[in-house]
Coordinates of C-alpha atoms in Angstrom, one line a residue:
M1397 CA 0.0 0.0 0.0
S1398 CA 1.3 3.5 -0.8
S1399 CA 1.8 5.6 2.2
T1400 CA 1.0 8.7 0.1
T1401 CA -2.7 8.1 0.6
T1402 CA -2.5 7.9 4.4
G1403 CA -4.6 10.7 5.9
Q1404 CA -5.9 11.7 2.5
V1405 CA -9.3 11.4 0.9
I1406 CA -9.2 8.5 -1.7
R1407 CA -11.3 8.7 -4.8
C1408 CA -12.3 5.4 -6.1
K1409 CA -15.1 3.4 -7.8
A1410 CA -18.1 2.1 -5.8
A1411 CA -21.4 0.5 -6.7
V1412 CA -24.0 2.7 -5.3
A1413 CA -27.6 1.7 -4.5
W1414 CA -29.5 4.9 -5.2
E1415 CA -33.0 3.5 -4.5
A1416 CA -34.7 0.2 -3.7
G1417 CA -34.6 -2.5 -6.3
K1418 CA -32.9 -0.4 -9.0
P1419 CA -29.6 -1.6 -10.5
L1420 CA -26.5 -0.5 -8.7
V1421 CA -24.5 2.4 -10.4
I1422 CA -20.7 2.4 -10.6
E1423 CA -19.8 5.9 -9.3
E1424 CA -16.7 7.7 -8.3
V1425 CA -16.9 8.2 -4.6
E1426 CA -14.7 10.0 -2.0
V1427 CA -13.6 7.8 0.9
A1428 CA -12.5 9.8 4.0
P1429 CA -9.5 8.6 6.1
P1430 CA -10.2 6.3 9.1
Q1431 CA -11.0 8.0 12.4
K1432 CA -10.5 6.7 15.9
M1433 CA -10.6 2.9 16.1
E1434 CA -11.3 2.7 12.3
V1435 CA -9.4 1.1 9.5
R1436 CA -9.4 1.9 5.7
I1437 CA -9.1 -1.2 3.5
K1438 CA -8.6 -1.8 -0.1
I1439 CA -11.2 -4.4 -1.2
L1440 CA -9.8 -7.0 -3.6
F1441 CA -12.7 -9.4 -3.8
T1442 CA -16.3 -9.3 -2.6
S1443 CA -19.2 -11.7 -2.9
L1444 CA -22.9 -11.3 -3.0
C1445 CA -25.0 -12.6 -0.1
H1446 CA -28.8 -12.9 0.1
T1447 CA -28.8 -10.2 2.9
D1448 CA -27.4 -7.7 0.4
V1449 CA -30.3 -8.5 -1.9
Y1450 CA -32.9 -8.3 0.9
F1451 CA -31.8 -4.8 1.9
W1452 CA -31.4 -3.7 -1.7
E1453 CA -35.0 -4.7 -2.3
A1454 CA -36.0 -3.0 1.0
K1455 CA -39.4 -4.6 1.1
G1456 CA -39.6 -5.4 4.8
Q1457 CA -37.4 -2.8 6.6
N1458 CA -36.4 0.8 6.8
P1459 CA -35.1 1.9 3.4
V1460 CA -31.7 3.6 3.8
F1461 CA -30.5 5.1 0.5
P1462 CA -28.2 6.1 -1.2
R1463 CA -26.1 3.3 0.2
I1464 CA -23.0 1.1 -0.6
L1465 CA -24.0 -2.5 0.1
G1466 CA -21.7 -5.5 0.4
H1467 CA -20.4 -7.4 3.4
E1468 CA -18.7 -10.6 2.3
A1469 CA -15.2 -9.6 1.2
G1470 CA -11.4 -9.8 1.5
G1471 CA -9.0 -7.0 1.4
V1472 CA -5.8 -5.4 2.5
V1473 CA -5.3 -2.6 5.1
E1474 CA -4.4 0.7 3.5
S1475 CA -4.2 2.9 6.7
V1476 CA -5.4 2.8 10.3
G1477 CA -7.0 5.4 12.6
E1478 CA -6.1 6.6 16.0
G1479 CA -6.0 3.9 18.7
V1480 CA -5.7 0.9 16.3
T1481 CA -2.8 -1.2 17.5
D1482 CA -3.4 -4.8 16.2
L1483 CA -3.6 -4.0 12.5
Q1484 CA -1.2 -2.2 10.2
P1485 CA -1.0 -1.4 6.5
G1486 CA -0.6 -4.5 4.4
D1487 CA -2.4 -6.8 6.7
H1488 CA -4.9 -9.2 5.0
V1489 CA -8.4 -8.9 6.5
L1490 CA -12.0 -10.1 6.2
P1491 CA -14.5 -7.5 7.1
V1492 CA -17.5 -8.9 9.1
F1493 CA -21.0 -7.6 9.5
T1494 CA -20.9 -8.0 13.2
G1495 CA -18.0 -7.2 15.6
E1496 CA -15.9 -8.0 18.7
C1497 CA -14.9 -5.0 20.8
K1498 CA -13.2 -7.4 23.2
E1499 CA -14.3 -5.3 26.2
C1500 CA -18.1 -5.8 26.7
A1501 CA -19.7 -8.6 28.8
H1502 CA -20.5 -10.6 25.6
C1503 CA -17.0 -10.4 24.3
K1504 CA -15.5 -11.4 27.6
S1505 CA -17.9 -14.4 27.8
E1506 CA -16.8 -17.7 26.2
E1507 CA -20.4 -18.4 25.4
S1508 CA -21.4 -15.4 23.4
N1509 CA -20.4 -13.5 20.2
M1510 CA -23.1 -10.9 20.4
C1511 CA -20.9 -7.8 21.1
D1512 CA -22.8 -4.9 22.7
L1513 CA -20.9 -2.3 20.8
L1514 CA -20.6 -3.8 17.3
R1515 CA -23.6 -6.2 17.0
I1516 CA -25.1 -6.0 13.5
N1517 CA -27.3 -2.9 13.0
T1518 CA -28.9 -2.9 9.6
D1519 CA -30.5 0.6 10.1
R1520 CA -27.3 2.4 10.9
G1521 CA -25.7 4.0 7.8
V1522 CA -22.9 5.9 9.6
M1523 CA -19.8 5.2 11.6
L1524 CA -20.0 4.9 15.4
H1525 CA -17.3 7.3 16.2
D1526 CA -18.9 10.5 15.0
Q1527 CA -22.3 9.3 13.5
K1528 CA -21.0 10.4 10.0
S1529 CA -20.4 8.5 6.8
R1530 CA -16.9 8.1 5.4
F1531 CA -18.4 8.0 1.8
S1532 CA -19.5 11.0 -0.2
I1533 CA -20.1 12.1 -3.8
N1534 CA -19.6 15.8 -4.4
G1535 CA -20.0 16.4 -0.7
K1536 CA -23.2 14.5 -0.4
P1537 CA -23.0 11.5 2.1
I1538 CA -23.5 8.0 0.9
F1539 CA -24.6 5.6 3.7
H1540 CA -22.8 2.6 5.0
F1541 CA -24.2 -0.9 5.2
V1542 CA -23.7 -3.2 8.3
G1543 CA -20.4 -1.4 9.0
T1544 CA -18.7 -2.9 6.0
S1545 CA -19.8 -1.5 2.5
T1546 CA -17.6 -3.8 0.5
F1547 CA -19.0 -2.8 -2.9
S1548 CA -16.3 -0.1 -3.0
E1549 CA -12.7 -0.3 -4.0
Y1550 CA -11.9 1.2 -0.6
T1551 CA -14.0 1.2 2.5
V1552 CA -13.7 2.2 6.2
V1553 CA -14.5 -0.3 8.9
H1554 CA -14.4 -0.4 12.7
V1555 CA -11.3 -2.3 13.8
G1556 CA -13.6 -4.7 15.8
C1557 CA -15.2 -5.8 12.6
L1558 CA -12.0 -7.0 10.9
A1559 CA -10.5 -10.5 11.1
K1560 CA -6.8 -10.5 10.5
I1561 CA -6.0 -13.6 8.5
N1562 CA -3.1 -15.6 7.1
P1563 CA -1.6 -13.5 4.3
L1564 CA -1.0 -16.8 2.3
A1565 CA -4.8 -17.5 2.1
P1566 CA -6.2 -16.7 -1.3
L1567 CA -8.6 -13.8 -0.8
D1568 CA -10.7 -14.7 -3.9
K1569 CA -11.6 -17.9 -2.0
V1570 CA -11.7 -17.1 1.7
C1571 CA -13.6 -13.9 1.2
V1572 CA -16.8 -16.0 1.3
L1573 CA -16.0 -17.1 4.9
S1574 CA -16.9 -13.6 6.3
C1575 CA -20.7 -14.3 6.4
G1576 CA -22.9 -17.1 5.2
I1577 CA -20.5 -20.0 5.1
S1578 CA -19.1 -19.4 8.5
T1579 CA -22.7 -19.0 9.8
G1580 CA -23.8 -22.4 8.6
L1581 CA -20.5 -24.2 9.3
G1582 CA -20.4 -22.8 12.9
A1583 CA -24.1 -23.6 13.5
T1584 CA -23.1 -27.3 13.1
L1585 CA -19.6 -27.4 14.5
N1586 CA -20.0 -25.0 17.4
V1587 CA -23.7 -25.4 18.4
A1588 CA -25.2 -28.6 17.1
K1589 CA -21.9 -30.5 17.6
P1590 CA -22.8 -33.8 16.0
K1591 CA -20.8 -36.8 17.0
K1592 CA -19.0 -39.1 14.5
G1593 CA -21.5 -41.6 13.0
S1594 CA -24.6 -39.5 13.9
S1595 CA -27.5 -38.4 11.8
V1596 CA -28.1 -34.7 10.9
A1597 CA -31.0 -33.1 9.1
V1598 CA -30.4 -29.7 7.4
F1599 CA -33.3 -27.6 6.3
G1600 CA -32.5 -25.3 3.4
R1601 CA -30.0 -25.8 0.6
G1602 CA -28.8 -22.2 0.1
A1603 CA -25.2 -21.3 1.0
V1604 CA -25.9 -21.4 4.7
G1605 CA -27.6 -24.7 4.5
L1606 CA -24.9 -26.3 2.4
A1607 CA -22.3 -24.9 4.8
A1608 CA -24.2 -26.5 7.7
A1609 CA -24.1 -29.8 5.7
E1610 CA -20.4 -29.3 5.2
G1611 CA -20.0 -28.9 8.9
A1612 CA -21.8 -32.3 9.4
R1613 CA -19.5 -33.9 6.8
I1614 CA -16.4 -32.5 8.6
S1615 CA -17.8 -33.9 11.9
G1616 CA -18.1 -37.4 10.5
A1617 CA -21.9 -37.7 10.4
S1618 CA -23.0 -40.9 8.7
R1619 CA -26.4 -39.7 7.6
I1620 CA -27.0 -36.1 6.4
V1621 CA -30.6 -35.5 5.4
G1622 CA -31.2 -32.5 3.2
V1623 CA -34.7 -30.9 3.4
D1624 CA -35.7 -28.5 0.7
L1625 CA -38.7 -27.7 -1.5
N1626 CA -36.5 -27.6 -4.6
A1627 CA -35.7 -31.2 -5.8
N1628 CA -33.1 -29.8 -8.3
R1629 CA -30.7 -29.0 -5.4
F1630 CA -30.1 -32.6 -4.3
E1631 CA -27.3 -33.3 -6.9
L1632 CA -25.5 -30.2 -5.8
A1633 CA -26.0 -31.0 -2.1
K1634 CA -24.3 -34.4 -2.5
K1635 CA -21.0 -32.5 -2.9
F1636 CA -21.5 -31.2 0.6
G1637 CA -22.0 -34.6 2.1
V1638 CA -25.8 -34.8 1.9
T1639 CA -26.7 -38.5 1.8
E1640 CA -30.5 -38.3 1.5
F1641 CA -33.0 -35.8 0.3
V1642 CA -36.5 -35.1 1.5
N1643 CA -38.9 -32.8 -0.3
P1644 CA -41.9 -31.9 2.1
K1645 CA -44.1 -31.5 -1.0
D1646 CA -43.8 -35.2 -1.8
Y1647 CA -45.6 -36.2 1.5
K1648 CA -49.1 -35.8 2.9
K1649 CA -47.8 -35.9 6.5
P1650 CA -45.6 -33.4 8.3
V1651 CA -42.0 -33.7 7.3
Q1652 CA -40.9 -34.2 10.9
E1653 CA -42.9 -37.4 10.9
V1654 CA -41.3 -38.5 7.6
I1655 CA -37.8 -37.9 9.0
A1656 CA -38.6 -39.7 12.3
E1657 CA -39.8 -42.7 10.4
M1658 CA -36.6 -42.7 8.2
T1659 CA -34.3 -42.4 11.2
N1660 CA -35.8 -44.8 13.8
G1661 CA -37.3 -42.0 16.0
G1662 CA -35.6 -38.9 14.8
V1663 CA -32.2 -37.5 13.8
D1664 CA -29.5 -36.7 16.4
R1665 CA -29.1 -33.1 15.3
S1666 CA -30.9 -30.7 13.0
V1667 CA -30.0 -27.3 11.6
E1668 CA -32.6 -25.0 10.2
C1669 CA -31.4 -22.5 7.6
T1670 CA -34.5 -21.1 5.9
G1671 CA -36.0 -18.7 8.4
H1672 CA -39.5 -20.1 7.7
V1673 CA -41.2 -20.7 11.0
D1674 CA -42.9 -23.9 9.8
A1675 CA -39.5 -25.3 8.9
M1676 CA -38.2 -24.3 12.4
I1677 CA -40.9 -26.2 14.1
S1678 CA -40.3 -29.2 11.8
A1679 CA -36.5 -29.0 12.5
F1680 CA -37.2 -29.2 16.2
E1681 CA -39.8 -31.9 16.2
C1682 CA -37.7 -34.2 13.9
V1683 CA -34.9 -34.6 16.5
H1684 CA -34.8 -37.8 18.6
D1685 CA -36.1 -37.6 22.1
G1686 CA -33.6 -38.0 24.9
W1687 CA -30.7 -36.4 23.1
G1688 CA -31.8 -34.6 20.0
V1689 CA -30.6 -31.0 19.5
A1690 CA -32.1 -28.6 17.0
V1691 CA -30.3 -25.4 16.0
L1692 CA -32.1 -22.4 14.5
V1693 CA -30.0 -20.3 12.0
G1694 CA -32.5 -18.7 9.6
V1695 CA -34.0 -15.3 10.5
P1696 CA -37.8 -15.4 10.7
H1697 CA -40.4 -12.8 9.8
K1698 CA -40.6 -10.2 12.6
D1699 CA -44.2 -11.4 13.5
A1700 CA -43.5 -15.1 13.3
V1701 CA -44.4 -17.2 16.4
F1702 CA -42.8 -20.6 17.2
K1703 CA -45.3 -23.1 18.5
T1704 CA -44.7 -26.6 19.7
N1705 CA -46.1 -28.9 22.4
P1706 CA -44.0 -28.4 25.6
M1707 CA -43.8 -32.2 25.9
N1708 CA -41.3 -32.1 23.0
L1709 CA -39.0 -30.2 25.3
L1710 CA -39.8 -32.2 28.5
N1711 CA -39.0 -35.4 26.5
E1712 CA -35.4 -34.1 26.5
R1713 CA -35.1 -32.5 23.1
T1714 CA -33.0 -29.3 23.0
L1715 CA -33.7 -26.2 21.0
K1716 CA -30.9 -23.7 20.4
G1717 CA -30.4 -20.5 18.4
T1718 CA -27.2 -19.2 16.9
F1719 CA -25.9 -15.9 15.5
F1720 CA -23.0 -16.0 13.0
G1721 CA -22.3 -19.7 13.9
N1722 CA -21.3 -18.6 17.4
Y1723 CA -18.0 -17.3 15.9
K1724 CA -16.3 -14.2 17.5
P1725 CA -15.1 -12.4 14.3
R1726 CA -11.6 -11.4 15.4
S1727 CA -10.8 -14.3 17.7
D1728 CA -12.3 -17.2 15.7
I1729 CA -12.6 -16.4 11.9
P1730 CA -8.8 -16.7 11.4
S1731 CA -9.0 -20.3 12.5
V1732 CA -11.8 -21.0 10.0
V1733 CA -9.5 -19.7 7.3
E1734 CA -6.9 -22.1 8.6
K1735 CA -9.4 -25.0 8.2
Y1736 CA -9.4 -24.1 4.6
M1737 CA -5.6 -23.8 4.4
N1738 CA -5.3 -27.3 6.0
K1739 CA -7.8 -28.7 3.5
E1740 CA -10.3 -29.6 6.2
L1741 CA -12.8 -27.2 4.7
E1742 CA -13.6 -27.1 1.0
V1743 CA -14.4 -23.5 0.0
E1744 CA -14.1 -23.7 -3.8
K1745 CA -17.3 -25.8 -4.2
F1746 CA -19.4 -22.9 -2.8
I1747 CA -18.1 -20.5 -5.5
T1748 CA -20.0 -21.1 -8.7
H1749 CA -19.7 -17.8 -10.6
E1750 CA -17.3 -14.8 -11.0
V1751 CA -17.9 -11.4 -12.5
P1752 CA -15.9 -8.2 -12.8
F1753 CA -16.9 -5.3 -10.6
S1754 CA -18.3 -3.4 -13.6
E1755 CA -20.8 -6.2 -14.0
I1756 CA -21.9 -6.4 -10.4
N1757 CA -25.6 -6.4 -11.3
K1758 CA -25.1 -9.7 -13.1
A1759 CA -24.4 -11.2 -9.6
F1760 CA -27.8 -9.8 -8.4
D1761 CA -29.5 -11.3 -11.5
L1762 CA -28.0 -14.7 -10.7
M1763 CA -29.1 -14.7 -7.1
L1764 CA -32.6 -13.5 -8.0
K1765 CA -32.9 -16.5 -10.4
G1766 CA -31.6 -18.8 -7.7
E1767 CA -28.6 -19.8 -9.9
G1768 CA -25.4 -21.0 -8.2
I1769 CA -24.3 -20.5 -4.6
R1770 CA -21.7 -17.7 -4.4
C1771 CA -20.6 -15.3 -7.1
I1772 CA -17.2 -13.6 -6.6
I1773 CA -16.9 -10.0 -7.7
R1774 CA -13.3 -9.1 -8.8
M1775 CA -12.7 -5.4 -7.9
D1776 CA -9.7 -5.0 -10.2
A1777 CA -11.6 -6.3 -13.3

């Protein structure tokens, strides 16, 4: 990184969402220097996650525009602001939509990753330090997104939302570990914790669900049951260790009863990755009494209500929830990257498309059509 840009405004290209549902526009933006506890990074690769599309469509939440979306990415530190001691220019980092201040009760707890200071806030379009944006066009502020805004050649991120990773790790691969894949993987490895030889049901075959299945494969589960309404996804899911496929539409009875019959009373673990409350209930009710554990990952509609007979709990089934796979961004994500480097975790199979930054709207089209899993966006192309 050139030290000549330190402390200076950088002009660069960014894909700006001017209004809900309209194609992003590549604009020249000004990116201000990092302030206290902030880091400016050069984004080399970013990826499109369904969350970006959800907030771009802005159908169910407060619309915050104009905005620079993007939160799955890999980059290199360009400069650091006051008070930043554990990162320096040239470090390789993954920006994360949630953070780890290392000082609050959650960060000091071994059981939580829900940092009080830096927990995801989808409504906030400014930096915490001064409640201002670091992006502007001709003096007009452009809002941030979940503290990352990676659809820009340069972005400014709070130091607590950056995982410093092995500089030998290829950023065009490991960039996808900063959101969905770690969420699904961690839900299985850190929360469900299936034993070797056990049975696991995974609801949903998107990137998060496939990552949850990958976690079951890594754990040595002998039966991994994929549950999805789209039968076309089974062949793809086999690459992630899925051994059997159940489409709820093929049965007249509830899918939890189907799975219980298939598995002699229920699976040992289940992971729900769709966010549909009916699937959540099925995921809980399909685990075996006595020892079954169900983990909820998908985010439901704000008015959704989870209903089940309390006897399902009294019969020693466990229901758990997870956020970002229970990973602490700064402390734990570097070790997920090492799983890839050690060939324990296969990341390439999640990456199905690649587009140059100038064609970022193609990535949105692919996701809206349900094609592929992850599309890498090359910032230099």
